GROMACS .gro file of C-alpha atoms in nm:
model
  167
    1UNK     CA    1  -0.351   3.025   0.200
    2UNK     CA    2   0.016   3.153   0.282
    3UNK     CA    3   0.321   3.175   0.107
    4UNK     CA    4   0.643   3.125   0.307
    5UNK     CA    5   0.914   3.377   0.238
    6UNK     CA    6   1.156   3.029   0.339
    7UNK     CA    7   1.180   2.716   0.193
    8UNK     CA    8   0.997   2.435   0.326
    9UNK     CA    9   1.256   2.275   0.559
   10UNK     CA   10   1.152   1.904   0.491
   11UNK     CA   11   0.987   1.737   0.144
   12UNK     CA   12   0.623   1.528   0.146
   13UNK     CA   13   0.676   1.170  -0.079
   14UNK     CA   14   0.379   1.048  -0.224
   15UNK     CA   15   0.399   0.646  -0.351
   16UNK     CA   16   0.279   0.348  -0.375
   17UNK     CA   17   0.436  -0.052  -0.410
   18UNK     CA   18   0.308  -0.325  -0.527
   19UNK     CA   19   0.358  -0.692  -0.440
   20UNK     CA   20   0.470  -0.972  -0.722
   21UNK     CA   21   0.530  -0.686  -0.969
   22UNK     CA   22   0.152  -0.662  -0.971
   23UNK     CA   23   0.124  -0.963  -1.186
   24UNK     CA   24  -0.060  -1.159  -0.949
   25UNK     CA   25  -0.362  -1.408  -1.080
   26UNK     CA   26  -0.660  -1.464  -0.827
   27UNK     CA   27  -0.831  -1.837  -0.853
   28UNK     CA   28  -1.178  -1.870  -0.916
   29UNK     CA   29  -1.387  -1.958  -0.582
   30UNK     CA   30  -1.079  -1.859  -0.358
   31UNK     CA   31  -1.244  -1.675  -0.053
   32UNK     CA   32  -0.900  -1.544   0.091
   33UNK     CA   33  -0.646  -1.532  -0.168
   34UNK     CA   34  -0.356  -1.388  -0.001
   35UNK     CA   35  -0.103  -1.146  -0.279
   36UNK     CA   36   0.243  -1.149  -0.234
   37UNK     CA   37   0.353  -0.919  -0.035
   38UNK     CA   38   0.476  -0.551  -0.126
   39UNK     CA   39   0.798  -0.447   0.044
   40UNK     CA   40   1.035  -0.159   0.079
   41UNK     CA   41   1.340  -0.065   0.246
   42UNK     CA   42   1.403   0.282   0.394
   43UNK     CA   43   1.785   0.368   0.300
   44UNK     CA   44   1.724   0.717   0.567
   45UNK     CA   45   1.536   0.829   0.821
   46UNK     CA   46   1.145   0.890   0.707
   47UNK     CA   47   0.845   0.990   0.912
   48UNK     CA   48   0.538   0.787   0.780
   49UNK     CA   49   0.239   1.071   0.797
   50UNK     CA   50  -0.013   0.852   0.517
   51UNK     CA   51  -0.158   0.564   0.413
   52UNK     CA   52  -0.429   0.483   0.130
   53UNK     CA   53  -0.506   0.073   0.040
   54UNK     CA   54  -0.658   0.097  -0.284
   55UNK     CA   55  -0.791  -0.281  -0.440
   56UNK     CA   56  -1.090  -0.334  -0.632
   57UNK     CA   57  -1.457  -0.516  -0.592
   58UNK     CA   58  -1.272  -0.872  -0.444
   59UNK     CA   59  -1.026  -0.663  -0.177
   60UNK     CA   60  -1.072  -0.805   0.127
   61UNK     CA   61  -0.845  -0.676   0.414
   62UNK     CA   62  -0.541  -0.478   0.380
   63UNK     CA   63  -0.237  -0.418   0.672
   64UNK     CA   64   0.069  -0.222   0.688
   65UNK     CA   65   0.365  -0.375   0.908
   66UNK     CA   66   0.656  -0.127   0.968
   67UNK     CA   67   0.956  -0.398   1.047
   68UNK     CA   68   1.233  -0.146   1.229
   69UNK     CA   69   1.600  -0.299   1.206
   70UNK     CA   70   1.606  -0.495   1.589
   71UNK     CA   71   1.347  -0.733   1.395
   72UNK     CA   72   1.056  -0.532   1.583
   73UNK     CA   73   0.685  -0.533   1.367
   74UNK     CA   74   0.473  -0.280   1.425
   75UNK     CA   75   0.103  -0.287   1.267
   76UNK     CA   76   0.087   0.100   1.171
   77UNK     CA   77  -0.264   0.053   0.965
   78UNK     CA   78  -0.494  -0.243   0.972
   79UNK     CA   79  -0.804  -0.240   0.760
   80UNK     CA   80  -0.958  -0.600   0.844
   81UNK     CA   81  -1.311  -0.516   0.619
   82UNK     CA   82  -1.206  -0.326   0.263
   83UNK     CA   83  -1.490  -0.181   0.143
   84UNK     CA   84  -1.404  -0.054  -0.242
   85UNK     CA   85  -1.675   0.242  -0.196
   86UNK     CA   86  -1.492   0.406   0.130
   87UNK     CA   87  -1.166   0.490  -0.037
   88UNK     CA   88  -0.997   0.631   0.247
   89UNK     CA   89  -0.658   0.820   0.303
   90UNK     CA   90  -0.543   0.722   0.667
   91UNK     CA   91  -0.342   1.006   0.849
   92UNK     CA   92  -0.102   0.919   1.138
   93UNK     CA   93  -0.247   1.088   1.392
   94UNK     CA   94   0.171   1.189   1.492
   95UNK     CA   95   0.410   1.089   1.215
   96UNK     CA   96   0.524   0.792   1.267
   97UNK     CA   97   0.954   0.782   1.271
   98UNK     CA   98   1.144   0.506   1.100
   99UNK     CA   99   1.474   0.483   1.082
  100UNK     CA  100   1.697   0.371   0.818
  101UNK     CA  101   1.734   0.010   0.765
  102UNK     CA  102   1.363  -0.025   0.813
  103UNK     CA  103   1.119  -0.209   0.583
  104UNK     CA  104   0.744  -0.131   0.537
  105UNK     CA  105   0.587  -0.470   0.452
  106UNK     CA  106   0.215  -0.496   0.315
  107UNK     CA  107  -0.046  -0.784   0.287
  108UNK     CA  108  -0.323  -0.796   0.145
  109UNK     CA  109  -0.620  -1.105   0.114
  110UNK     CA  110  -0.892  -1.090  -0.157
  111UNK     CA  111  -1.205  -1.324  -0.183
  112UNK     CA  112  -1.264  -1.395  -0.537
  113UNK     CA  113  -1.604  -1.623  -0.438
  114UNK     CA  114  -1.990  -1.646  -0.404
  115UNK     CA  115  -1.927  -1.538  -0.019
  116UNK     CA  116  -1.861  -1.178  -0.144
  117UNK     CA  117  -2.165  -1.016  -0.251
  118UNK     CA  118  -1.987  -0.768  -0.478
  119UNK     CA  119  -1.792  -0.978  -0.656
  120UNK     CA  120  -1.897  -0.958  -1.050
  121UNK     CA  121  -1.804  -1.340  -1.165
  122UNK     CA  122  -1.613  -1.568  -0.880
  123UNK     CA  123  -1.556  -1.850  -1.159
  124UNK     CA  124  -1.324  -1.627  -1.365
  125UNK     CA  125  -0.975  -1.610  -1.228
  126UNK     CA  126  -0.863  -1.203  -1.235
  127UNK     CA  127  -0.596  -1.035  -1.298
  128UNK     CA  128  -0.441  -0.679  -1.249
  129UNK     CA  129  -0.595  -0.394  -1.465
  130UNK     CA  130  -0.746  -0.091  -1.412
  131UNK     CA  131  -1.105  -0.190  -1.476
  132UNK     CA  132  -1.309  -0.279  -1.158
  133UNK     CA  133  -1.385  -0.609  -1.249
  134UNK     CA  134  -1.003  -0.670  -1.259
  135UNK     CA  135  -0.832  -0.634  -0.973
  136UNK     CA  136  -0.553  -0.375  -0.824
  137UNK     CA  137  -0.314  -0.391  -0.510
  138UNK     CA  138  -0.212  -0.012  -0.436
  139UNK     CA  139  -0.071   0.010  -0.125
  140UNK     CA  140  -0.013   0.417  -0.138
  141UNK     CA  141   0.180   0.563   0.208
  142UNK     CA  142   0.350   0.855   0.228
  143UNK     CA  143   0.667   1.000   0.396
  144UNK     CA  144   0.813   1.322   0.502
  145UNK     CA  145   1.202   1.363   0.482
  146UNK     CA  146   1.472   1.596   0.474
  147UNK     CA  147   1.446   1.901   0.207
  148UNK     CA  148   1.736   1.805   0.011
  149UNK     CA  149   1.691   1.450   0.044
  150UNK     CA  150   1.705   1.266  -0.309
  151UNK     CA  151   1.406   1.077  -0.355
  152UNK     CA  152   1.565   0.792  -0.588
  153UNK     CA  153   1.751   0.791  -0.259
  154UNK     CA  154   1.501   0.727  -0.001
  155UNK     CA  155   1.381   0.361  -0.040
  156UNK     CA  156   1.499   0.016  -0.242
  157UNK     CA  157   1.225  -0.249  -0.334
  158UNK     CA  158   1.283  -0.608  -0.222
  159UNK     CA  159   1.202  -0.874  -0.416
  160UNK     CA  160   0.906  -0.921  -0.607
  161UNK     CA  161   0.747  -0.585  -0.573
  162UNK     CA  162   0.724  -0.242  -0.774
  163UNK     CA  163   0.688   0.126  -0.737
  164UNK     CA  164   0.544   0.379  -0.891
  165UNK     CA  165   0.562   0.757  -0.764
  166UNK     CA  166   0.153   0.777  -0.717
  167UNK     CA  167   0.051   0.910  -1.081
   0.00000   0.00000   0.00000
């Protein structure tokens, strides 16, 4: 461990977003129940270094689409089988830069039937909560960016979606 005798020249934002406010409802039997997505815009320059999917027993796949200003859309994590027991913090292997004006768009599908063998009931519908027979969509990612960048100032939500700061 080493203390710096100078200050750190760039800051390390931890957060997540959530898509529909988080208020989604699942339907009973529904073997790929896609959320609504979770969006953000980037109002400066950020350098994506993490990213962390976080859903419950019915998660089924989770992706993260950077969507750069030129319309571009750039998978930056795919996780095609979510498996609730690998909770797994994804580091770009180089940051990854986006510029301002850029959104970071997540999806996420969830099967909420008999298919999915660790599914506790697929005839209730579920909703959001903390326990893990609810259901959670936690798309954490995190972003470097200047030291003495304000980070009210770094992103906007769009429509439909929250944020939280991690916690």
């Amino acid at each position: 461990f080493t203390v710096s005798e100078e200050p750190p020249a760039r800051q390390w934002l931890a957060t997540q977003v959530s898509g529909a406010g988080a208020t989604f409802a699942i339907p009973p039997n529904d073997p790929n129940w896609a959320a609504p997505p979770a969006q953000v815009e980037f109002l400066t320059d950020v350098e994506l270094v993490q990213m962390m999917p976080h859903m419950h027993l019915r998660g089924k796949d989770m992706t993260y689409h950077v969507i750069f200003p030129d319309g571009r859309d750039q998978i930056v994590l795919s996780v095609p089988k979510y498996d609730f027991n690998w909770q797994i913090a994804y580091q770009a292997a180089t940051p990854i830069k986006i510029p301002k004006g850029s959104r970071l768009r997540v999806e996420a599908h969830y099967n909420n039937s008999t298919s999915n063998k660790f599914n506790p009931d697929p005839n209730r519908r579920v909703y959001p909560g903390r326990m893990t027979w609810e259901e959670m969509f936690n798309p954490f990612f995190g972003v470097i960016v200047e030291k003495d960048t304000d980070p009210a100032r770094v992103m906007k939500l769009l429509f439909g979606t929250t944020i939280s700061d991690g916690a």
